[in-house]
Short mmCIF file of C-alpha atoms and ligand atoms in Angstrom, two decimals:
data_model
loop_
_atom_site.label_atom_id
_atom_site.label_comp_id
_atom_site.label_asym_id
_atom_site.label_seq_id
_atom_site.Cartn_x
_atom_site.Cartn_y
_atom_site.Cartn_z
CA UNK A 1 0.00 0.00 0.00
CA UNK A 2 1.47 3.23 -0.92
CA UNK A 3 1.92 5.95 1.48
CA UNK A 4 -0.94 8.33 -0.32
CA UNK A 5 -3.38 5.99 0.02
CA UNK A 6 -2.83 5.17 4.12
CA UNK A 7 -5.14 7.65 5.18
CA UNK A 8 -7.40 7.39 2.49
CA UNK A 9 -7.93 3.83 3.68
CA UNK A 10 -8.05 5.16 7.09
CA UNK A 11 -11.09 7.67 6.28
CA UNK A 12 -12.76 4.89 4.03
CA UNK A 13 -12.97 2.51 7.34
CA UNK A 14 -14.07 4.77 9.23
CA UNK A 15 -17.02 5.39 6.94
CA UNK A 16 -17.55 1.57 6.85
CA UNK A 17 -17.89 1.19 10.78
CA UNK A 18 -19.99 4.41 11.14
CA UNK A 19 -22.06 2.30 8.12
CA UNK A 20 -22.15 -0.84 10.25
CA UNK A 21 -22.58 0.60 13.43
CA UNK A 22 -25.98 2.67 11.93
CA UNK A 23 -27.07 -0.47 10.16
CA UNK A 24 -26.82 -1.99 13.64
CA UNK A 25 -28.67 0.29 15.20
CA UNK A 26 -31.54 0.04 12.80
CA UNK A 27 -32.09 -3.39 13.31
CA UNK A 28 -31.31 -3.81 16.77
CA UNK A 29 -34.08 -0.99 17.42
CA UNK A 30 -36.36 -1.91 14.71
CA UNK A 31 -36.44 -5.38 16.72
CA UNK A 32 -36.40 -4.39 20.52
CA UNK A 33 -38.59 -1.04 20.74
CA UNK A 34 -40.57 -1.24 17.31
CA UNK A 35 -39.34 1.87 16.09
CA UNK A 36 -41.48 3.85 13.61
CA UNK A 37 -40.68 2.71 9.62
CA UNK A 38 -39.74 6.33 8.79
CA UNK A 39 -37.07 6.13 11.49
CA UNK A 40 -35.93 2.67 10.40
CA UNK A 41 -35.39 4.61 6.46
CA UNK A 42 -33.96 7.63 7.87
CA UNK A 43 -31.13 5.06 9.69
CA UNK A 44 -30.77 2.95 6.41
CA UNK A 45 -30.69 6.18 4.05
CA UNK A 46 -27.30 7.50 6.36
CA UNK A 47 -26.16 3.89 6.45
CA UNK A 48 -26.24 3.59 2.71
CA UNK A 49 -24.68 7.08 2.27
CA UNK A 50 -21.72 6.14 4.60
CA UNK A 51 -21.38 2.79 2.71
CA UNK A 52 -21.35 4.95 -0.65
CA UNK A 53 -18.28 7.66 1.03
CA UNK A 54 -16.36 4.60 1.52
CA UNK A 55 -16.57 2.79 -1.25
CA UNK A 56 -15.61 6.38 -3.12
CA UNK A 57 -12.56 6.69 -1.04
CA UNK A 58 -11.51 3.00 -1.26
CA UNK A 59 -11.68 3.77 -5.35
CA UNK A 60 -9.47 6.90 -5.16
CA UNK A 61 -7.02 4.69 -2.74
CA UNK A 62 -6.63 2.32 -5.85
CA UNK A 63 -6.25 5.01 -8.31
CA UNK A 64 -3.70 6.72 -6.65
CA UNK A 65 -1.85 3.92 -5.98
CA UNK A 66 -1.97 2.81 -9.35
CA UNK A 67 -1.03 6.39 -10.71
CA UNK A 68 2.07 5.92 -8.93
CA UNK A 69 2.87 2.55 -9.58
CA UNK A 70 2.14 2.67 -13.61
CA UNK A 71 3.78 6.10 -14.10
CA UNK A 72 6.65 6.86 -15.98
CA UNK A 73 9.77 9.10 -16.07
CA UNK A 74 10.83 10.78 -19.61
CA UNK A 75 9.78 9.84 -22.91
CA UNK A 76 7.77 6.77 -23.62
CA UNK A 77 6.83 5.45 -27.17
CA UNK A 78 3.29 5.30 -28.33
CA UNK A 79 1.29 4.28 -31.62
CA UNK A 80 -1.02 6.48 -32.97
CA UNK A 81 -3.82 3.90 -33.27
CA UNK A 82 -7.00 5.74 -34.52
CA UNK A 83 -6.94 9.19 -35.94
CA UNK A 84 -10.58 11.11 -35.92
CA UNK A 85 -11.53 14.45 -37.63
CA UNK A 86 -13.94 15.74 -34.96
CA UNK A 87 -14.28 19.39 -36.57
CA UNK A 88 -12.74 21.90 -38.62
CA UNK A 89 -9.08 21.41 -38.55
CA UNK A 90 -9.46 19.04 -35.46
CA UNK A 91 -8.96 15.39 -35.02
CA UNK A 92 -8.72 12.93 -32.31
CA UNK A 93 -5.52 10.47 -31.91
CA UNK A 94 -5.85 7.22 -30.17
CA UNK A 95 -2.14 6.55 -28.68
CA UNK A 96 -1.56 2.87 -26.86
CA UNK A 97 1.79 2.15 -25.42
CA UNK A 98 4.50 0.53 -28.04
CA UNK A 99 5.83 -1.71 -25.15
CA UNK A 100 2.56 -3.06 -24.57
CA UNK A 101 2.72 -2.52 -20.78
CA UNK A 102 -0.02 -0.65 -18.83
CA UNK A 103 -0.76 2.58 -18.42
CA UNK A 104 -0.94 5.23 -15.66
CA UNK A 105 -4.35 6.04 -15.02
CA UNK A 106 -5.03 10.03 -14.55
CA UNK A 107 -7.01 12.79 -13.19
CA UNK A 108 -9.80 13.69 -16.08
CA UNK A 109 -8.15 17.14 -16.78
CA UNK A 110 -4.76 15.90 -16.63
CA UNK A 111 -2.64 16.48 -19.97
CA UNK A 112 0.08 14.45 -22.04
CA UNK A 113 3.38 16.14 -23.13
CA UNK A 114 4.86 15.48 -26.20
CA UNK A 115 8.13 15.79 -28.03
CA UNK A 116 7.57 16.60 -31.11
CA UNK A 117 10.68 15.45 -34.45
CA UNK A 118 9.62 17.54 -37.68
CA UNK A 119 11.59 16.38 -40.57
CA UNK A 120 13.85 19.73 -41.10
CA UNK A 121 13.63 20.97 -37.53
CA UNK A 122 17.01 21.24 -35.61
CA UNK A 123 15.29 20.80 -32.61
CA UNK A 124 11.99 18.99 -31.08
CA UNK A 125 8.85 21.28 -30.49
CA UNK A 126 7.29 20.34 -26.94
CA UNK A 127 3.98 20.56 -26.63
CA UNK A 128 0.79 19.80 -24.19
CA UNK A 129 -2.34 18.02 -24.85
CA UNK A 130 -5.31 17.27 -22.72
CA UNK A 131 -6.29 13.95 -22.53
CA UNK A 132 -9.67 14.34 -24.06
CA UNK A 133 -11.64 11.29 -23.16
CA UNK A 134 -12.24 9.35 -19.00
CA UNK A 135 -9.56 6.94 -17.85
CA UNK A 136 -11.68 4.55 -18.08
CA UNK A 137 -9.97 3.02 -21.07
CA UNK A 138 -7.11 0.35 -19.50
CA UNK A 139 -5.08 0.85 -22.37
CA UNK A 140 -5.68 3.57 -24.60
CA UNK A 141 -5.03 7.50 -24.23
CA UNK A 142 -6.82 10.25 -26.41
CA UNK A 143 -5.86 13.73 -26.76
CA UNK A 144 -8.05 16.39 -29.71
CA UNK A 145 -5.96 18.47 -31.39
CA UNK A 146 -6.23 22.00 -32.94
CA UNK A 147 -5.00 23.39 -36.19
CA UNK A 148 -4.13 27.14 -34.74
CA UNK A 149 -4.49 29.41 -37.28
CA UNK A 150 -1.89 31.97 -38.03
CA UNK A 151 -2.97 35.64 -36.23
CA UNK A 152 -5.05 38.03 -38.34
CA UNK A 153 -3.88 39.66 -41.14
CA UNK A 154 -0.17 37.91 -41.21
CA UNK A 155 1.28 35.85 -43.48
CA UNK A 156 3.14 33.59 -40.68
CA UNK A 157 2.50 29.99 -40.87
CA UNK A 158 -0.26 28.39 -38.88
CA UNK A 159 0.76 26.51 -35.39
CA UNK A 160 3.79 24.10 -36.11
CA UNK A 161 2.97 21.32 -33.96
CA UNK A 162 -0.48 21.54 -34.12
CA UNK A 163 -0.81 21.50 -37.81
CA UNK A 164 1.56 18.61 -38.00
CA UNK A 165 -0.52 16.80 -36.07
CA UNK A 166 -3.87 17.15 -37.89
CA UNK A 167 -2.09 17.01 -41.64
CA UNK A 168 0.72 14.53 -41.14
CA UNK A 169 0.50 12.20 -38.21
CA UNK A 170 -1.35 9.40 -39.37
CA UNK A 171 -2.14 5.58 -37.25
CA UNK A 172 0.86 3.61 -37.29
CA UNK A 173 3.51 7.25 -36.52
CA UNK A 174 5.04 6.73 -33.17
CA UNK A 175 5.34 9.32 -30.91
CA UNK A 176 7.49 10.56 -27.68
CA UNK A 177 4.93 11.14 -24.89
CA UNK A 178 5.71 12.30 -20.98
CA UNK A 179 3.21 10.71 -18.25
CA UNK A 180 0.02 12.71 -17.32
CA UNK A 181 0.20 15.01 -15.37
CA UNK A 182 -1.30 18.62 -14.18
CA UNK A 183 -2.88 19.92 -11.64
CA UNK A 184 -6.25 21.15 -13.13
CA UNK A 185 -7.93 17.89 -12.22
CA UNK A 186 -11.35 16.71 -11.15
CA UNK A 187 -11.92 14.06 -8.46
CA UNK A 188 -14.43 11.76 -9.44
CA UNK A 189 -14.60 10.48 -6.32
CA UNK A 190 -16.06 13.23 -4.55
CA UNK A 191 -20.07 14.35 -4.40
CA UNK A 192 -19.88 18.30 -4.99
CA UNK A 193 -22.25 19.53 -8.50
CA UNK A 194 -19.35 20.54 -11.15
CA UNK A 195 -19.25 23.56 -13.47
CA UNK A 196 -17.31 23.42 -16.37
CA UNK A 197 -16.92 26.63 -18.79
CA UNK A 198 -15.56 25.79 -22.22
CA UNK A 199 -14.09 27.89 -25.24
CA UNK A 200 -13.27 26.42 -28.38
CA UNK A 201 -10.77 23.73 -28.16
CA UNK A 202 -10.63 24.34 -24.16
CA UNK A 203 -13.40 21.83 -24.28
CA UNK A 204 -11.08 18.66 -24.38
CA UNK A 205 -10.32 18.67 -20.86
CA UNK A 206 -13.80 18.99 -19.76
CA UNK A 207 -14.63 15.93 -21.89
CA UNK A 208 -12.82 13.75 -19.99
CA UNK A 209 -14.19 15.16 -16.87
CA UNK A 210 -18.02 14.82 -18.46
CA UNK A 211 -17.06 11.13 -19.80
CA UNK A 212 -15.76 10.23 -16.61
CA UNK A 213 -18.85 11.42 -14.45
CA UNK A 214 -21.61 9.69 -16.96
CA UNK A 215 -19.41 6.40 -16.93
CA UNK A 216 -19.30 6.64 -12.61
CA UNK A 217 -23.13 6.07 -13.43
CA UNK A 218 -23.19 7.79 -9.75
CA UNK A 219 -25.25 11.13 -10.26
CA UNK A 220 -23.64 13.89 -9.73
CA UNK A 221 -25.00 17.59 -10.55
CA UNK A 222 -22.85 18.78 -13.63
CA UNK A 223 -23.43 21.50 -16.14
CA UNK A 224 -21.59 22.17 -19.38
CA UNK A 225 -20.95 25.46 -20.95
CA UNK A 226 -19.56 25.28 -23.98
CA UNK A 227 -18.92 28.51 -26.10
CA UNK A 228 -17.49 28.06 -30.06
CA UNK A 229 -17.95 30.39 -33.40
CA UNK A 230 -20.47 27.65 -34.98
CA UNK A 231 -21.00 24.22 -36.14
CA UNK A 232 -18.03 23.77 -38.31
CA UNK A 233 -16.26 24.64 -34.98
CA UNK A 234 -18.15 22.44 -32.66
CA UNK A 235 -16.20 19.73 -31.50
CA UNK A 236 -17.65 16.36 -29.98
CA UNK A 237 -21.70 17.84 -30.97
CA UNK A 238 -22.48 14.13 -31.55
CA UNK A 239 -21.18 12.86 -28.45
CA UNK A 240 -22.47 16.12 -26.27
CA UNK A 241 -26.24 15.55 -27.97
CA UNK A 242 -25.98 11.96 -27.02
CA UNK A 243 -24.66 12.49 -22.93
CA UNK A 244 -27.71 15.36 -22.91
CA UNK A 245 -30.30 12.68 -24.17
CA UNK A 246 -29.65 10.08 -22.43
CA UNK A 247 -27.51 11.30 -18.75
CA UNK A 248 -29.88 13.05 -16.96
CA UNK A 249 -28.18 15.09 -14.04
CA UNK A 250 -25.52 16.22 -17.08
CA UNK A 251 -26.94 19.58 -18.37
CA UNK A 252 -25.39 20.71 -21.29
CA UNK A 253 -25.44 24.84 -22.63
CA UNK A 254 -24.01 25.74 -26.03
CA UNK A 255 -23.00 28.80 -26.99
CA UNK A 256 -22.58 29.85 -30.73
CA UNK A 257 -20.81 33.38 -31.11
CA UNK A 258 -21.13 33.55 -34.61
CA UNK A 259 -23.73 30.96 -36.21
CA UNK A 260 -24.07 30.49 -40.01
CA UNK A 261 -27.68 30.11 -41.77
CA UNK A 262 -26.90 26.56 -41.64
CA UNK A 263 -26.93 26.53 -37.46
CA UNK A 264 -29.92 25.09 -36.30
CA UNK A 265 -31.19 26.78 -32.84
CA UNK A 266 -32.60 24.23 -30.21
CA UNK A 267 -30.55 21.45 -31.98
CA UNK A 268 -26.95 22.88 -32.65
CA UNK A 269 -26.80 25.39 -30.08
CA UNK A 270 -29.33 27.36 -27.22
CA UNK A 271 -27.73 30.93 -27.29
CA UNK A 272 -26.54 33.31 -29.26
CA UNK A 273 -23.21 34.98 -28.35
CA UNK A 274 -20.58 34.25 -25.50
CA UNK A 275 -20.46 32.63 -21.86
CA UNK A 276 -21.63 35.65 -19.43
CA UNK A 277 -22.04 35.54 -15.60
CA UNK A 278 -25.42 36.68 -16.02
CA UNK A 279 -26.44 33.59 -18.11
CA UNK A 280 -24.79 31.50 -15.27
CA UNK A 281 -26.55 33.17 -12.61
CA UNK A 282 -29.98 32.68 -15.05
CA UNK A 283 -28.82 28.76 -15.50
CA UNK A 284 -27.09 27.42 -12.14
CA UNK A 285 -29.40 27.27 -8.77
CA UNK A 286 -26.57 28.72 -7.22
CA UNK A 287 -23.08 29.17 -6.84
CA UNK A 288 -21.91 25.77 -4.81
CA UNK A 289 -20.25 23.98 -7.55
CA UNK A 290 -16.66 23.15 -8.35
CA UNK A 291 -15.96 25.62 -11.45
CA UNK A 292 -13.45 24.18 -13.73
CA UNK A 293 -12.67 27.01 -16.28
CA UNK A 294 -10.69 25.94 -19.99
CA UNK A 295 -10.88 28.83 -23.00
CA UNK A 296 -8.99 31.51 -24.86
CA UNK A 297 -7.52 34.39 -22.65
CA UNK A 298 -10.19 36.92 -22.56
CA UNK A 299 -12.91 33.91 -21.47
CA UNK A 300 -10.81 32.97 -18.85
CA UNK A 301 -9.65 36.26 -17.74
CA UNK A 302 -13.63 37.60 -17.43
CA UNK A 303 -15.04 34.13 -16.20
CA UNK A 304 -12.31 34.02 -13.21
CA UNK A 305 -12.90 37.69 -12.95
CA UNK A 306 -16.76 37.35 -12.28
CA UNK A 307 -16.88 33.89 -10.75
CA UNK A 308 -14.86 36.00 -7.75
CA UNK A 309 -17.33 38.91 -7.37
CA UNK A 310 -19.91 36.23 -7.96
CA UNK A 311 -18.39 35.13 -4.24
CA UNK A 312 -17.02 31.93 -5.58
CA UNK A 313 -14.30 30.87 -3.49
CA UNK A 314 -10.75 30.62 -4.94
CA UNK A 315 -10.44 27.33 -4.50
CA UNK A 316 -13.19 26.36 -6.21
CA UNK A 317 -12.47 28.02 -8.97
CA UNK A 318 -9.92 25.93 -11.05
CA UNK A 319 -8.61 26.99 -15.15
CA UNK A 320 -6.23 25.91 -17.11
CA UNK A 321 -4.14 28.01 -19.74
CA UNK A 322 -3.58 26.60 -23.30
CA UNK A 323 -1.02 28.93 -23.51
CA UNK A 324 1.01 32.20 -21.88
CA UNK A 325 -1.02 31.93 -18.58
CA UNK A 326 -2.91 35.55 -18.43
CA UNK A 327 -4.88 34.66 -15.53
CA UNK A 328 -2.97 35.16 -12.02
CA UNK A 329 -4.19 32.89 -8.87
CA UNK A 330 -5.12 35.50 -6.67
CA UNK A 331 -2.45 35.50 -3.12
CA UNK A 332 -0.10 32.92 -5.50
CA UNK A 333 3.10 34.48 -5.89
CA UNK A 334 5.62 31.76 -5.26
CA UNK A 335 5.80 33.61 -1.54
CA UNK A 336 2.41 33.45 -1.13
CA UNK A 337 2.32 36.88 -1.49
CA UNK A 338 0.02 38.58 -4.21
CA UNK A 339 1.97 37.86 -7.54
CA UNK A 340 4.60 40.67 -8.05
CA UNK A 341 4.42 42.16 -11.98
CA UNK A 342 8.73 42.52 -11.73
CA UNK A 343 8.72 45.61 -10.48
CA UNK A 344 11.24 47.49 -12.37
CA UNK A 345 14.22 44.52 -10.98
CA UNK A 346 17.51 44.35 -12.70
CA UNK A 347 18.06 41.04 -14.71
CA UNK A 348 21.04 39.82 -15.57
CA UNK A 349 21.59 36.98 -17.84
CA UNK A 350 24.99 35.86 -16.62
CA UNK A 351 26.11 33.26 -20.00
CA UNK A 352 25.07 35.51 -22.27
CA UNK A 353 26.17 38.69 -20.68
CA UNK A 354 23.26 41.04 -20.93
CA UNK A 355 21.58 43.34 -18.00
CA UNK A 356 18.16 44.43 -18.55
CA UNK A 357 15.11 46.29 -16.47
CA UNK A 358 11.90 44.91 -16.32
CA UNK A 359 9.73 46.86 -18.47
CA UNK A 360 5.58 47.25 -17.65
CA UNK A 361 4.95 45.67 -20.92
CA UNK A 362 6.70 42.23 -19.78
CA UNK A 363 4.57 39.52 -18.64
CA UNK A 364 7.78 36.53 -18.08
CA UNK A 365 11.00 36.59 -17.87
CA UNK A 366 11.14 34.24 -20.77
CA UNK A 367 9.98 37.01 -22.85
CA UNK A 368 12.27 39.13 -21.53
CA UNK A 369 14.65 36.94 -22.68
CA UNK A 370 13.33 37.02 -26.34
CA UNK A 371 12.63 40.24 -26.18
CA UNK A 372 16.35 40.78 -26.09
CA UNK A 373 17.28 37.96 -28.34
CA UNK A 374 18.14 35.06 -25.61
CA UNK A 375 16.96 31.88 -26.90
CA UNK A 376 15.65 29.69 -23.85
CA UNK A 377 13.71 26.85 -24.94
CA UNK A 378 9.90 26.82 -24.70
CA UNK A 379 7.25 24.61 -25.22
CA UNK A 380 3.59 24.66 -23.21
CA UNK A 381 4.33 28.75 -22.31
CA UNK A 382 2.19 27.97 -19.12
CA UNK A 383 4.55 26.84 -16.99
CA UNK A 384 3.38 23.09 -17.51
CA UNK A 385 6.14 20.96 -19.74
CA UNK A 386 9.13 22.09 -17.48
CA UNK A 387 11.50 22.79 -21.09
CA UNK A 388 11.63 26.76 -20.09
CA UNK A 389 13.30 25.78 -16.67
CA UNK A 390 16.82 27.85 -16.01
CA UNK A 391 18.88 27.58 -13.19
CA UNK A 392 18.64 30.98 -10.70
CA UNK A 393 22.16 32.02 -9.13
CA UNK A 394 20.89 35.26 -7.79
CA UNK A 395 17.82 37.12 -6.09
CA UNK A 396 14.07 35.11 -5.68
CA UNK A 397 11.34 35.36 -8.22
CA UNK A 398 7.33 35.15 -7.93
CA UNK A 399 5.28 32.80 -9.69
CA UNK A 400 2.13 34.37 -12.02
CA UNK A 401 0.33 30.62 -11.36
CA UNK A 402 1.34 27.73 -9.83
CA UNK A 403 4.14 25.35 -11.81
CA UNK A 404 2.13 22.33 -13.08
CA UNK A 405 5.59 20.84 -13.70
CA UNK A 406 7.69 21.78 -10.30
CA UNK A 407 11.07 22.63 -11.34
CA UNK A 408 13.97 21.14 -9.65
CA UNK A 409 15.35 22.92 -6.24
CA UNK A 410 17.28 26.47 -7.55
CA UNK A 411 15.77 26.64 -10.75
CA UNK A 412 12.84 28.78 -12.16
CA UNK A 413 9.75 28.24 -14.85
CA UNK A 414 10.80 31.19 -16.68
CA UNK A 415 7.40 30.86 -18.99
CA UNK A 416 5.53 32.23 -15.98
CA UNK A 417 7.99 33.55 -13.73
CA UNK A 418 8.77 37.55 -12.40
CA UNK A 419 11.49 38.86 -10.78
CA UNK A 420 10.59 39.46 -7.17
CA UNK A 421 14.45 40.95 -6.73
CA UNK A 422 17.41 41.56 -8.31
CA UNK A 423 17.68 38.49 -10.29
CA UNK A 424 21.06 36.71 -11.90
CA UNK A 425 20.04 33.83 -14.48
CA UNK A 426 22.33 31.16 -15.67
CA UNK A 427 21.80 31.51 -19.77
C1 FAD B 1 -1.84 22.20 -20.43
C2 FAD B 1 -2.14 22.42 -21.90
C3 FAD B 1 -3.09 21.64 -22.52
C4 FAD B 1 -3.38 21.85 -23.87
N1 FAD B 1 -4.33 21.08 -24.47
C5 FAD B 1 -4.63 21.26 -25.77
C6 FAD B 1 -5.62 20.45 -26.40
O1 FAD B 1 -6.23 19.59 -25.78
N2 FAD B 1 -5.86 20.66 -27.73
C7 FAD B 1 -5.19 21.63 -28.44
O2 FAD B 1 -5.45 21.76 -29.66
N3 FAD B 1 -4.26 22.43 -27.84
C8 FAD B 1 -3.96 22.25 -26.54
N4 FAD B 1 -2.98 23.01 -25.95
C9 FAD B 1 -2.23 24.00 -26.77
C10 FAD B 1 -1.00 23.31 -27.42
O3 FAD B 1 -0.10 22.87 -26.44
C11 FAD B 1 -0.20 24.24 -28.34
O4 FAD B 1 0.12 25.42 -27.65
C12 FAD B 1 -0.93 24.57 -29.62
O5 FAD B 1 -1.21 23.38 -30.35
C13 FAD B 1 -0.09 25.52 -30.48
O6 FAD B 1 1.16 24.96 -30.73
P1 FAD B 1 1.79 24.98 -32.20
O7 FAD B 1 3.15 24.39 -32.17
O8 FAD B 1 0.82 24.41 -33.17
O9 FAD B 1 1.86 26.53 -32.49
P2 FAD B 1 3.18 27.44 -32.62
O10 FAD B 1 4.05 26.95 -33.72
O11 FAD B 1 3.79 27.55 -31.27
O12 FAD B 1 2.52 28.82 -33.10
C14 FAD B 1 1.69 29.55 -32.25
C15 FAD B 1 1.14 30.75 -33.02
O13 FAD B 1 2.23 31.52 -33.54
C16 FAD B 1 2.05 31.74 -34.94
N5 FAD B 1 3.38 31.80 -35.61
C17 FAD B 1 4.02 30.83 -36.28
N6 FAD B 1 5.21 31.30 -36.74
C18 FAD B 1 5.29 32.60 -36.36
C19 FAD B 1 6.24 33.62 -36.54
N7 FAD B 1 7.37 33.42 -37.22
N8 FAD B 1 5.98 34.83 -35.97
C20 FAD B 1 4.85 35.07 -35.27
N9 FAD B 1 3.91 34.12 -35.08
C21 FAD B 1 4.12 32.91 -35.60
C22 FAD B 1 1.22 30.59 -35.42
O14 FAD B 1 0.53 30.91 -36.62
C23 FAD B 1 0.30 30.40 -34.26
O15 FAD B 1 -0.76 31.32 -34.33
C24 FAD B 1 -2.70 22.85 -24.61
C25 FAD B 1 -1.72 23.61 -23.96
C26 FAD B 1 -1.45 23.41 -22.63
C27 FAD B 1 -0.40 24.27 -21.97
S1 FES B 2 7.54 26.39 -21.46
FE1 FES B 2 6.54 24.73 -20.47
S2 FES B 2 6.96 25.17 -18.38
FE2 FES B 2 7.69 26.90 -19.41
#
């Protein structure tokens, strides 16, 4: 048994002797004083519900002790089994393990990392994908994958990794993949109603968490807000339609921001135009969920925004960045302290001899780096994948969101790190 899962076990029997001990009551008064059959119900009813906690935490024991057990460190080969178009310049990959040997189970929200080879390239790419389906598949992870376009109005080319993906990785390609992992994770062993708010291709995450809680066949009070342009851009509609037909404490709310003539109201999508607070406040019968929060910057900087004032408490508000995290955990400097925006702190890359300020403009000290043509290696941007990490020899720095990826002792995620001092960096 591994250490995690010793008190786990703990809690679990002491739900199963409070279960016992109520069911023994029942009886034992049910027999000897005749007790009223609404009393008897009431007794069975907490019985059952104390039989239900443990059995919960008993599951979670074995999952975390399998997580352990079947993870892996560094890169790990995997076969692109199935590949899936799902929408417009999105497909689904199957991956199962080239060795054959298990896999680690994982948190639905969890991600993969990859390393990606492009013929041409003199380096790998490294990039994150959510696993996009439940763990309930022994042997089989899926992540959903994005072409991203280039920006408006420039003649760049579109995303590098993610348009490999959708036009050149094909089943039978084998690919370098890193354990799951992540902290923006929901516990399907627990009882509290979920919210999840979706944008675009920030859905994948919260399809594992929806496939996970229909497949628990447990109900559990979950809504779905998902927000895209229109149908060509609606990934997983089949799928969604079929969990709102036929799971009925899953409520599902989609959002079209920009529907075609070809949308079909009441069957495509229920409302016109984005997410709001207000349409959560019309939806939800309150504000006592879990919110789990996935989308392009501006969603997730107004949704975290108004969840707060909406008196959510921070920690049940969780998001996850797709890319340079924007949103700051409120009191999460790496201190504690409310994240610092550099304040003005001298940085001195030490190997390549250069001494800047932080500017205002500056949101990492990775693109400070850039900014003044220091190459550091990058990959997620959002301080998940680890690649960005550079040894500190100088001064402290504050963290804009928690690491994912913790980065070994006396070294810094410079993708979402800040100076908090004068700060010397060894690159
Ligand atoms: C935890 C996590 C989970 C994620 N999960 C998913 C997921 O489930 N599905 C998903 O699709 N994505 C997901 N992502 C995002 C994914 O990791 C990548 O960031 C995304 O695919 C873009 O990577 P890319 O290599 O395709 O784009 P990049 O090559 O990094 O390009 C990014 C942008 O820069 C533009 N560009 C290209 N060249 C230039 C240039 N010379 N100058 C200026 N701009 C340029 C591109 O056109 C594009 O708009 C996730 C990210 C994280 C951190
Ligand atoms: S680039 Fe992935 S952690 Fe910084």
């Amino acid at each position: 048994m591994s250490v995690l899962a010793a008190p786990l076990l703990l809690e679990a029997a002491g739900y199963v002797l409070v279960a016992a001990a109520l069911i023994q009551a029942g009886l034992g008064t049910w027999t000897l004083w005749q007790r009223s059959v609404a009393e008897q119900r009431a007794a069975a009813a907490a019985a059952e519900h104390f039989a239900r906690r443990a059995d919960l935490i008993l599951r979670r024991a074995e999952v975390q002790r399998d997580r352990t057990v079947l993870s892996w460190n560094g890169w790990r080969k995997f076969v692109v089994a199935r590949k899936i178009p799902e929408c417009e310049g999105t497909h689904s990959f199957d991956l199962v393990p080239h060795d054959g040997r298990p896999i680690a189970p994982f948190l639905p929200g969890q991600y993969l990392t990859f390393q990606i080879r492009r013929p041409g390239d003199d380096r790998p790419l490294v990039r994150c994908y959510s696993l996009s389906d439940g763990p309930y598949r022994p042997d089989v992870y899926r992540v959903t994958i994005k072409t991203v376009p280039p920006p408006p109005g420039s003649d760049v080319p579109p995303g590098r990794s993610s348009s490999w993906f959708n036009q050149v990785v094909e089943p039978g390609d084998i690919l370098d993949v890193r354990a799951p992992s992540g902290q923006f994770g929901l516990d399907p062993h627990q009882e509290t109603g979920v919210v999840m708010i979706a944008g675009g291709i920030g859905v994948t995450p919260m399809i594992s968490m929806v496939n996970t809680l229909s497949a628990t066949g447990t109900p559990r009070s979950t809504w779905l807000f998902y927000g895209v342009h229109n149908r060509s851009q609606h990934a997983f509609a089949e799928h969604l339609a079929e969990l709102r037909r036929t799971v009925p404490w899953i409520t599902i709310v989609t959002f079209y921001s920009r529907p075609t003539p070809s949308c079909v109201a009441g069957r495509d999508y229920d409302h016109v135009g984005l997410i709001t607070l207000d349409r959560l406040k019309a939806t939800l019968p309150s504000n006592t969920f879990e919110f789990f929060v996935c989308g392009p910057p501006p969603m997730m900087e107004a949704m975290t925004r108004d969840l707060r004032a909406w008196g959510v408490p921070e920690e049940r508000i969780h998001f996850e960045a797709f890319g340079p995290a924007t949103v700051r955990r409120q009191g999460g400097g790496e201190t504690g302290a409310p994240a610092a925006v550099g304040g003005g702190h001298e940085v001195v890359f030490s190997r390549s001899g250069k001494t800047v300020h932080w500017p205002d403009r500056c949101t990492s000290l990775l693109e400070l780096a850039e900014s003044n043509g220091i190459a550091i290696d990058s990959g997620c941007r959002a301080g998940n994948c680890g690649t960005c990490a550079v040894a500190i020899k100088e001064g402290t720095i504050d963290y804009l969101t928690a690491p994912g990826e913790p980065p070994a002792t006396g070294t810094c995620l410079t993708c979402i790190a800040t100076p908090a001092s004068r700060l010397v960096l060894d690159t």
